[in-house]
Tab-separated table of C-alpha atoms in Angstrom:
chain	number	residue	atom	x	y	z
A	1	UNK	CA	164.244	167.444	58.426
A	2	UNK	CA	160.887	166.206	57.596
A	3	UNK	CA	160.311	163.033	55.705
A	4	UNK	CA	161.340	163.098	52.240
A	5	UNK	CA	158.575	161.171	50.315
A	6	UNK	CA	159.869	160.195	46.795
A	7	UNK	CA	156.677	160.818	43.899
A	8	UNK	CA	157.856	158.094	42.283
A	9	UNK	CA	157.902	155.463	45.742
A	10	UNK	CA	155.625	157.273	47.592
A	11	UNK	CA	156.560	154.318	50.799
A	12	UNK	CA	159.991	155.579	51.280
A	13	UNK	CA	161.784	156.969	53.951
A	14	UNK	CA	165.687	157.465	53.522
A	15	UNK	CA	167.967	154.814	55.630
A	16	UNK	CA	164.486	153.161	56.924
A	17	UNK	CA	163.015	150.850	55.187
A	18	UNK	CA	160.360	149.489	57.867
A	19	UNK	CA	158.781	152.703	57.774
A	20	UNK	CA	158.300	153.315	54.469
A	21	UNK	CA	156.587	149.793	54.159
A	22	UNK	CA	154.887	150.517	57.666
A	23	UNK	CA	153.496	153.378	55.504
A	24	UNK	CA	152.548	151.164	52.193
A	25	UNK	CA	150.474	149.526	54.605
A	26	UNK	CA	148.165	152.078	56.171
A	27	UNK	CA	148.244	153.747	52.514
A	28	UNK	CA	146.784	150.193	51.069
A	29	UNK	CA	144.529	149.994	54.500
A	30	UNK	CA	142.629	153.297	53.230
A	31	UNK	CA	140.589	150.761	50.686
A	32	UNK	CA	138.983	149.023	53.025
A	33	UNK	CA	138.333	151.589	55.345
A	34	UNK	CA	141.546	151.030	57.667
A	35	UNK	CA	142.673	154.376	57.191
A	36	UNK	CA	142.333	157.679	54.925
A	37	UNK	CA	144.855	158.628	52.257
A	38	UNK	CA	144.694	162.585	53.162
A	39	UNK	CA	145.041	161.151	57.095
A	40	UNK	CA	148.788	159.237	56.103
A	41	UNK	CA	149.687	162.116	53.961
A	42	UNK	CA	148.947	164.725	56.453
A	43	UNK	CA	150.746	162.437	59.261
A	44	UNK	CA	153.792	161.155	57.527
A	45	UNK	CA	154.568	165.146	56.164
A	46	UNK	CA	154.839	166.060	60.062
A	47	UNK	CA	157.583	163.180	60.970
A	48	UNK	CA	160.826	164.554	61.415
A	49	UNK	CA	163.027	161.857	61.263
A	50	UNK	CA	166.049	164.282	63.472
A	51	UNK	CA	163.721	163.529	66.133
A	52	UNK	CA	163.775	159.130	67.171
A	53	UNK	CA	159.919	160.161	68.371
A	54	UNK	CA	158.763	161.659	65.698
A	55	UNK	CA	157.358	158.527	64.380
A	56	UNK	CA	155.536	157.070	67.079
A	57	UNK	CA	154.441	161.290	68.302
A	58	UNK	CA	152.688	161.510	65.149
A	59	UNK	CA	150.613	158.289	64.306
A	60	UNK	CA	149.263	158.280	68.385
A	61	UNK	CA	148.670	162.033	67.788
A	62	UNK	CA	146.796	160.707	64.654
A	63	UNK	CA	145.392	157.947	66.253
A	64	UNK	CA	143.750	159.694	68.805
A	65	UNK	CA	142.170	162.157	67.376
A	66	UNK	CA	139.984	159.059	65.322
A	67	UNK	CA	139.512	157.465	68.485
A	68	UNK	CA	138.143	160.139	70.508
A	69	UNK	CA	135.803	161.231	67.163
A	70	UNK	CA	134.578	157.454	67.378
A	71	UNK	CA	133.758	158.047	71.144
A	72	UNK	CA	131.594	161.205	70.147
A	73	UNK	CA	129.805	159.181	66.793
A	74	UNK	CA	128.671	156.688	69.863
A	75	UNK	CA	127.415	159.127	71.964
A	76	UNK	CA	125.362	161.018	69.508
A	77	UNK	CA	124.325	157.471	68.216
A	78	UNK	CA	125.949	157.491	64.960
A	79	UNK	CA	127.125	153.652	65.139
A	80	UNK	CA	128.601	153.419	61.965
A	81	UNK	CA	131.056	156.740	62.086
A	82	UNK	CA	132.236	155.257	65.284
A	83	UNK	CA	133.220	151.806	64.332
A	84	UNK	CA	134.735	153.762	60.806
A	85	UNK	CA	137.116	155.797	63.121
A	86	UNK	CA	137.656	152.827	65.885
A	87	UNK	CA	139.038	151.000	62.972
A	88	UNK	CA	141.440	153.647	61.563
A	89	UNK	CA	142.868	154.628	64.962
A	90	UNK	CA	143.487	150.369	65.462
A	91	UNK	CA	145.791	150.595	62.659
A	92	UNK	CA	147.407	154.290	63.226
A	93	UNK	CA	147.887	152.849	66.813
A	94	UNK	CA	149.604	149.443	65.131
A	95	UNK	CA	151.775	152.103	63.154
A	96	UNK	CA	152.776	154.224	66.527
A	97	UNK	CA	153.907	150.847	67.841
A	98	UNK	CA	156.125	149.321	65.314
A	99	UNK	CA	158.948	152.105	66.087
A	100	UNK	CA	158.794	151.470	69.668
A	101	UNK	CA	161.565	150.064	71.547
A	102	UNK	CA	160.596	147.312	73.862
A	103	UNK	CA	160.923	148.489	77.003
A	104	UNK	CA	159.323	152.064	76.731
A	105	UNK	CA	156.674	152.715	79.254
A	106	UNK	CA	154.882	154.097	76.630
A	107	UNK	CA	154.587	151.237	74.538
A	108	UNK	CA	151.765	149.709	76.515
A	109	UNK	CA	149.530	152.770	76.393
A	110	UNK	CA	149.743	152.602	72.638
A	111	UNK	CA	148.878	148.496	73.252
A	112	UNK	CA	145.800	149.422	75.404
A	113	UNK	CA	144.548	151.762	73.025
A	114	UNK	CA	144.597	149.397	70.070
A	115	UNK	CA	143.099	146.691	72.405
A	116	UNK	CA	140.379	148.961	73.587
A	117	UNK	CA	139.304	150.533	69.864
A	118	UNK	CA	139.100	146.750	68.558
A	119	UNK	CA	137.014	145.859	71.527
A	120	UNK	CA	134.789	148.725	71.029
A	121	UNK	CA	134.728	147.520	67.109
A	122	UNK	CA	133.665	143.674	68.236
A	123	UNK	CA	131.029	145.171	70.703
A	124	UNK	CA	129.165	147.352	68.417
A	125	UNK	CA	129.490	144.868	65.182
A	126	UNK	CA	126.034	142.923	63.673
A	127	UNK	CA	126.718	140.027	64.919
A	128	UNK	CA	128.640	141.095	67.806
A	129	UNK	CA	132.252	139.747	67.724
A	130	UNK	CA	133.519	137.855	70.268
A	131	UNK	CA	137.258	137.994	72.058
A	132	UNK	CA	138.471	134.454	72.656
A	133	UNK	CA	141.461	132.442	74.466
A	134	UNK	CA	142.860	129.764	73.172
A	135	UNK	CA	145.196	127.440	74.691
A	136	UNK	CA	148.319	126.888	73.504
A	137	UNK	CA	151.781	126.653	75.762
A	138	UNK	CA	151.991	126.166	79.303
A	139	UNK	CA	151.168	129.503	80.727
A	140	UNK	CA	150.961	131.373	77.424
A	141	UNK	CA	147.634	131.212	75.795
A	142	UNK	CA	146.557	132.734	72.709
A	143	UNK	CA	143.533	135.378	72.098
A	144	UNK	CA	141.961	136.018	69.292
A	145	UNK	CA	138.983	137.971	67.706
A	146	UNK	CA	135.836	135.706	66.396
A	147	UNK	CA	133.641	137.413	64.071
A	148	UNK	CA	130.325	134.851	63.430
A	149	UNK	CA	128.854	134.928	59.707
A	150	UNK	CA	126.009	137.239	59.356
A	151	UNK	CA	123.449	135.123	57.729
A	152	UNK	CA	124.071	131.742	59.359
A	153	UNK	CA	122.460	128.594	58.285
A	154	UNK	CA	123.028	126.139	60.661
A	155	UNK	CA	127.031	125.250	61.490
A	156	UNK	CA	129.305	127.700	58.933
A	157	UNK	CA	132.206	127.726	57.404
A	158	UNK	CA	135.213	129.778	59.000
A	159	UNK	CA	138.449	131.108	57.655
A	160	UNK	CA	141.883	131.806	60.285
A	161	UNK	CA	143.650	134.675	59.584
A	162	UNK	CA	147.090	134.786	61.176
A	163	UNK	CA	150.102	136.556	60.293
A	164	UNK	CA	153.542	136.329	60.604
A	165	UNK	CA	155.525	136.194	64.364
A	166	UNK	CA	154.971	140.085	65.365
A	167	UNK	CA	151.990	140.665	63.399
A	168	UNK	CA	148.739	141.973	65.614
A	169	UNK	CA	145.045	139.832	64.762
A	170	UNK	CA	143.583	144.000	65.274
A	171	UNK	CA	144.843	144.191	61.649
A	172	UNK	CA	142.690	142.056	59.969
A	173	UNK	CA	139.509	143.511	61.180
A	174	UNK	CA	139.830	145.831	58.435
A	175	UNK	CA	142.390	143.617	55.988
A	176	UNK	CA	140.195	140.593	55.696
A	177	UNK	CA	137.102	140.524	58.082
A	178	UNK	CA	134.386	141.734	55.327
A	179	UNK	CA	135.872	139.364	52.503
A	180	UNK	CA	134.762	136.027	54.851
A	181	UNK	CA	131.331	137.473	55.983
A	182	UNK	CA	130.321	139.053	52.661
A	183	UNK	CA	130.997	135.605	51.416
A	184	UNK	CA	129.077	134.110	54.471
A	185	UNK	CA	131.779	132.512	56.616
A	186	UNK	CA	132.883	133.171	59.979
A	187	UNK	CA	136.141	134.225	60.781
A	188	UNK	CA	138.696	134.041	63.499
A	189	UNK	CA	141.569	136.155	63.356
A	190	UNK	CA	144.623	135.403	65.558
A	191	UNK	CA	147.972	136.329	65.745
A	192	UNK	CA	151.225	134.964	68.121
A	193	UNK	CA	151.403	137.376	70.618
A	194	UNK	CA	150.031	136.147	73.612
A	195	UNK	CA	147.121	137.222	75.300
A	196	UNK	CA	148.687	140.056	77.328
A	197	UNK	CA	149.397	141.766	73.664
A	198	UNK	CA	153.250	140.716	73.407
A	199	UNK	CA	155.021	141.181	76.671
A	200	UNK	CA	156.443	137.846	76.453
A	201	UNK	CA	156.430	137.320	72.754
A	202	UNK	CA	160.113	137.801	72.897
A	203	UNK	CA	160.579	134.649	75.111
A	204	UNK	CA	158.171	133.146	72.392
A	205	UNK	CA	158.887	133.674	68.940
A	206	UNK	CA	162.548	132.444	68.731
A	207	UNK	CA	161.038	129.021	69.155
A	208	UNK	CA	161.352	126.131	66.622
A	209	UNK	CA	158.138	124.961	67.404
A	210	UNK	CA	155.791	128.114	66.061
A	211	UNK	CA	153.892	125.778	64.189
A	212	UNK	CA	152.293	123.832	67.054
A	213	UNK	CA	149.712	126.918	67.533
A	214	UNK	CA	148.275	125.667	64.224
A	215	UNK	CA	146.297	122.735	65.605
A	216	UNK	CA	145.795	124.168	68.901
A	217	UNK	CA	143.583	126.822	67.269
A	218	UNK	CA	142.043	123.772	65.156
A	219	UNK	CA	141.140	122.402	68.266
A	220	UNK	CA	139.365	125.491	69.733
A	221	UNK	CA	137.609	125.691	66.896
A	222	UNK	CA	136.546	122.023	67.095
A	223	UNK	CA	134.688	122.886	70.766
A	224	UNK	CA	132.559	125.363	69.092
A	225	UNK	CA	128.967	124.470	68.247
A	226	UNK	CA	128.645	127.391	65.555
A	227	UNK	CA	130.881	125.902	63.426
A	228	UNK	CA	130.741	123.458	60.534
A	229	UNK	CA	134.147	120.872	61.127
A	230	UNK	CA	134.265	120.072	57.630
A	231	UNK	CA	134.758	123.619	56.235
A	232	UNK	CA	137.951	125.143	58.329
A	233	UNK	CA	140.338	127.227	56.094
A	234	UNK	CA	143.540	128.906	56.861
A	235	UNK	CA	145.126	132.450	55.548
A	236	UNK	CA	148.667	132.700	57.145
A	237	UNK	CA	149.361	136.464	55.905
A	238	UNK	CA	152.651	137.831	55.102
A	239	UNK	CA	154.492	134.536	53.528
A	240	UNK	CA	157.878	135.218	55.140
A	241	UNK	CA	158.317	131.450	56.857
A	242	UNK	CA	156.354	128.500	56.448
A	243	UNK	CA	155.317	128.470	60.095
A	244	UNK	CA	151.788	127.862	58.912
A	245	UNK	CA	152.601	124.854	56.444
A	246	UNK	CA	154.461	123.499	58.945
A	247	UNK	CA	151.424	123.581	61.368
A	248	UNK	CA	148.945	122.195	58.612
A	249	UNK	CA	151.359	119.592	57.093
A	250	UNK	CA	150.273	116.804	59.218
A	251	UNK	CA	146.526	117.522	60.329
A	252	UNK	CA	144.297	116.142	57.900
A	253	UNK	CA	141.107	118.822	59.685
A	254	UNK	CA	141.826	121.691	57.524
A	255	UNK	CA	139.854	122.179	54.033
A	256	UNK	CA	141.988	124.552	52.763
A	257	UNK	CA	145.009	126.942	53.176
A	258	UNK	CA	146.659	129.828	51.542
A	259	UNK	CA	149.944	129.902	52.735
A	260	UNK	CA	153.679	129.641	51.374
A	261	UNK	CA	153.394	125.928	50.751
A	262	UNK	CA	156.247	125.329	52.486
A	263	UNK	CA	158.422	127.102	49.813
A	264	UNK	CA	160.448	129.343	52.483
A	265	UNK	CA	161.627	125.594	54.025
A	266	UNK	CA	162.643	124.602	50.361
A	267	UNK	CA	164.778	127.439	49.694
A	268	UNK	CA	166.333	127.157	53.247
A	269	UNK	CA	167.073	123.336	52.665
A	270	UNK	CA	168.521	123.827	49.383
A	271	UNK	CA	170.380	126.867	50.630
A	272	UNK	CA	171.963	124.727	53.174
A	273	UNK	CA	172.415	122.003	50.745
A	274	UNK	CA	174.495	124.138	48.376
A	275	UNK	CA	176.217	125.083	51.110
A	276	UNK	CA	177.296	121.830	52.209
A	277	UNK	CA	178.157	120.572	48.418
A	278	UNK	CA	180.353	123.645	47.807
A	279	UNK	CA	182.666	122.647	51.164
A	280	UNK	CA	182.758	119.051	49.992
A	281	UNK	CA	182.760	118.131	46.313
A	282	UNK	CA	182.040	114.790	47.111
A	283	UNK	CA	178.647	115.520	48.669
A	284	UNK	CA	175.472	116.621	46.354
A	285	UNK	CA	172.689	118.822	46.971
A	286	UNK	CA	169.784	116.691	47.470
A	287	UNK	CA	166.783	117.358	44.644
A	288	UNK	CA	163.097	117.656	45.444
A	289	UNK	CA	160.522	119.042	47.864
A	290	UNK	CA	160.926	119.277	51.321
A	291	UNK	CA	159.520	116.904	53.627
A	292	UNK	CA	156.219	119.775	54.824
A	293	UNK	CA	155.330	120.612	51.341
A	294	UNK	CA	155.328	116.614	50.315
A	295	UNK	CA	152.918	116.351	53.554
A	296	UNK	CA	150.414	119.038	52.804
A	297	UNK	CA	146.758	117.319	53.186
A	298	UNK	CA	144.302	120.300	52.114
A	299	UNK	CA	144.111	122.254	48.880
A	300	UNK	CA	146.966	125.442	49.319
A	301	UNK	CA	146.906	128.358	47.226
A	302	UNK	CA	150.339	130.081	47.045
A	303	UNK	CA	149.816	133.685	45.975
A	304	UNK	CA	153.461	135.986	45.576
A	305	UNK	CA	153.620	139.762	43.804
A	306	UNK	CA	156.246	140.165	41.082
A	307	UNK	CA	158.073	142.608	42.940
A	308	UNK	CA	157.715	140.852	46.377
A	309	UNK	CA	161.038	138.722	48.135
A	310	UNK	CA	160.528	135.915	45.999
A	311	UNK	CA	161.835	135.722	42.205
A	312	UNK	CA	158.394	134.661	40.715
A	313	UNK	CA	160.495	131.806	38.070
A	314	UNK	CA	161.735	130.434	41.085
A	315	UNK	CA	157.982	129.900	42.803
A	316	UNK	CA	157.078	128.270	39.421
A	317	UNK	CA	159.556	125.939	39.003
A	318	UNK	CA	158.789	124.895	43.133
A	319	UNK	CA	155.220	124.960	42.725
A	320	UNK	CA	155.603	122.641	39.303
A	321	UNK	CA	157.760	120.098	41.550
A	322	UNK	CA	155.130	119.848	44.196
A	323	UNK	CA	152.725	119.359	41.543
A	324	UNK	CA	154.575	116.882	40.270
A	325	UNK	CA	154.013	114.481	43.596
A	326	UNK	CA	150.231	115.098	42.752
A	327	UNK	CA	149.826	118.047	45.729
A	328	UNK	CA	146.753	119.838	45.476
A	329	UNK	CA	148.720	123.221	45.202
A	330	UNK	CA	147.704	126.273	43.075
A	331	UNK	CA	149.888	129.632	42.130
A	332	UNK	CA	148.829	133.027	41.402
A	333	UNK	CA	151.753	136.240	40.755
A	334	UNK	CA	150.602	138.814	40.626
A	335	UNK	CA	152.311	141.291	38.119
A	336	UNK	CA	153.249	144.676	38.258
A	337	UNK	CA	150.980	145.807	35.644
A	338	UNK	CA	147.585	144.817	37.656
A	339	UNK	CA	149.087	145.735	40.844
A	340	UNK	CA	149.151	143.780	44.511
A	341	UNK	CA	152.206	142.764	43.177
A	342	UNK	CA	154.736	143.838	46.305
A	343	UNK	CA	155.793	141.899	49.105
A	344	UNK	CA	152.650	141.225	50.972
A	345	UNK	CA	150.705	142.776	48.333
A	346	UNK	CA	150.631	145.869	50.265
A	347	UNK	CA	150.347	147.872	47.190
A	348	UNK	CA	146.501	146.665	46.535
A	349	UNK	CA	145.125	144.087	49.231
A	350	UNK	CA	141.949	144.838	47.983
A	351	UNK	CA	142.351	142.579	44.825
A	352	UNK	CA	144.794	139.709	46.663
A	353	UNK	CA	141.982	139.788	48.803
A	354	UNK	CA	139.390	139.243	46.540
A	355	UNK	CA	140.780	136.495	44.610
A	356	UNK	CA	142.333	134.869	47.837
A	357	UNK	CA	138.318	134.886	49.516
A	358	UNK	CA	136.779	133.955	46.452
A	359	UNK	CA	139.379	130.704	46.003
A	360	UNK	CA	138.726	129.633	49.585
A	361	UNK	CA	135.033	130.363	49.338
A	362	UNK	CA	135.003	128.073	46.100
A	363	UNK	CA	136.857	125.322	47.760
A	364	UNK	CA	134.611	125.148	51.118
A	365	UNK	CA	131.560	124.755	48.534
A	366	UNK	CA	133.374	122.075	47.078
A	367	UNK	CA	133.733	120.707	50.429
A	368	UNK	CA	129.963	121.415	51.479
A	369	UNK	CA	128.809	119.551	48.103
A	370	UNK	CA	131.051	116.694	48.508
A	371	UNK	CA	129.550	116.313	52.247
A	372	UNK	CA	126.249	116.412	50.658
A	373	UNK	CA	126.569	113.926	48.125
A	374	UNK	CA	128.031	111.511	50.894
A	375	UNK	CA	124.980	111.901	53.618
A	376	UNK	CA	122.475	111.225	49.793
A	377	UNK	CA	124.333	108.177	49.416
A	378	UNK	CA	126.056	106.701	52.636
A	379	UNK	CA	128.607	104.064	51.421
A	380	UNK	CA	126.520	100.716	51.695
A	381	UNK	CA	128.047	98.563	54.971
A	382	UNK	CA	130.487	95.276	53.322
A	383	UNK	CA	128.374	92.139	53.757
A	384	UNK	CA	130.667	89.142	54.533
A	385	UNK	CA	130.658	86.610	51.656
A	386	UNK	CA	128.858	83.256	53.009
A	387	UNK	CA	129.754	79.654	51.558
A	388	UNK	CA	126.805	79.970	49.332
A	389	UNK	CA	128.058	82.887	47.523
A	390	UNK	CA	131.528	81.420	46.978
């Protein structure tokens, strides 16, 4: 039986779920060069979903074939055809691997070949991109991809991508790499998993303490000499925890983040809250914000899609509380009508994108002018009052 593709929902598979939004993905991916439309098509109409394989068979199969026609583009010195194809088999690799089961040899043969077509992507880039390790846990560092601005001007400005727990940093060379640089920032993209690609991220991610990567980065950041302190924003993609907020709550270094805001904690606390009141009558639900979004030092943008996990009334009316304690905190839904409005805006990341850079781009200049205006006019040193001017 081969994939039954509904016109009307072209990202669903029957009884599977993470496929079908596995496949929104690579579909929205296509805009930004991540993938083609006829390649997904072609793919997903030769997964038979009789066969437990089929899945991961057909996007390597897929994968491959891009890979090995980036190989050729090198050799016959067409740069830019390779590092096209390098980038679609990355994410036709990251789709092979999302239906693999842990412990299948297999699985790290897909992981090499996503590592090795990003590598090959870095290498060949103007700048050439850079893969760094940052510390983080005892034994369990973090890597991630550095891509410097193209037209740097001293120290620049730098934007973090990292998604969710499980998300791969070889995704947002095509996602969200070109929004930072055409807008003349670096950017670091970094995800969770360890820099051995996720053989211990199982050991890892059911920690409570996810958030403690946050500064960690921060600091590696801090040791560079190519970048400007004072203009360090964060994206954490995919919005389903506030693992970010969490990490950004209490460090004052960041300029600005677009992250959940620390909503997903509110819900959970006033979840539990109703819970608790319901058993005992006597006991009521607590009002308010939760203690990370009440702590949030930077500027956050909260952006959620109509259609997404979260009712959008329900964002408001959190959003309008936090604004309420005089947070720096800014909403945008997106609605069904102009699109990107699914969970994760997978259906157009092309326009999140572009109103996500273009926020953090205007808030770093506000930083940059601000810094400006300060080194003009250094506050003048207090001069201790004397007896002759009391």
């Amino acid at each position: 039986m081969l994939a039954e593709l509904d016109p009307r929902n072209p990202f669903h598979w029957p009884h599977r779920e993470e496929l079908g939004t596995e496949f929104a993905r690579l579909l929205g991916a296509a805009q930004e060069g991540g993938s083609t439309v006829s390649e997904c098509f072609l793919t997903a109409a030769r997964i038979d979903l009789k066969d437990r394989q089929s899945w991961r068979q057909e996007w390597q199969r897929t994968a491959i074939v891009s890979h090995e026609r980036g190989n050729r583009a090198l050799d016959s010195g067409h740069l830019l055809t390779a590092k096209s194809n390098w980038l679609r088999a990355v994410n036709y690799y990251l789709a092979a691997a999302i239906d693999f089961d842990a412990a299948d040899a297999n699985l790290k043969v897909v992981l090499q070949s996503i590592r090795k077509c990003a590598h090959l992507y870095l290498k060949h880039s103007t700048p050439g991109g850079e893969v760094v390790t940052i510390p983080w846990l005892h034994g369990y560092a973090l890597e991630g991809f550095f891509l410097p601005s193209p037209n740097p001007r001293g120290r620049s400005a730098v934007v973090i991508c990292i998604g969710e727990p499980g998300h791969r940093k070889e995704e947002y060379l095509g996602k969200s790499a070109r929004y930072a640089l055409e807008r003349g920032m670096s950017l670091l993209a970094v995800d969770l998993l360890g820099s051995d690609g996720g053989v211990r991220f199982d050991k890892i991610v059911g920690r409570s303490d996810l958030e403690t990567a946050i500064p960690s980065v921060m600091d590696f950041l801090l040791s560079r000499h190519d970048i400007d302190e004072d203009r360090i924003a964060i994206f954490g993609d995919g919005g389903g925890s506030s693992f970010v907020a969490r990490g950004i709550a209490h460090d004052p270094r960041f300029a600005a983040a677009v992250c959940d805001g620390g909503i997903w904690d509110m819900m959970e606390q006033e979840f539990l809250q109703g819970r608790l009141s319901s058993r005992d009558a006597t006991l009521k639900p607590k009002r308010g914000y939760s203690g990370v979004a009440q702590t949030l030092k930077c500027p956050v943008l909260v952006t959620v899609g109509e259609h997404g996990w979260l009712e959008p009334g329900m964002v408001k009316n959190m959003v309008r509380q936090l604004k309420s304690n005089r947070q720096d905190i800014s909403l945008k839904i997106f609605s069904g009508s102009e699109t990107a409005s699914s969970q994760g805006h997978l259906d157009n990341p092309s326009l999140a994108n572009e109103y996500i850079f273009d926020w953090i781009a205007d808030r770093l200049e506000n930083r940059r002018s601000l810094a400006s205006a300060v080194s003009r006019n250094p506050p003048r040193p207090l001069r201790m009052l004397s007896q002759d001017d009391s």
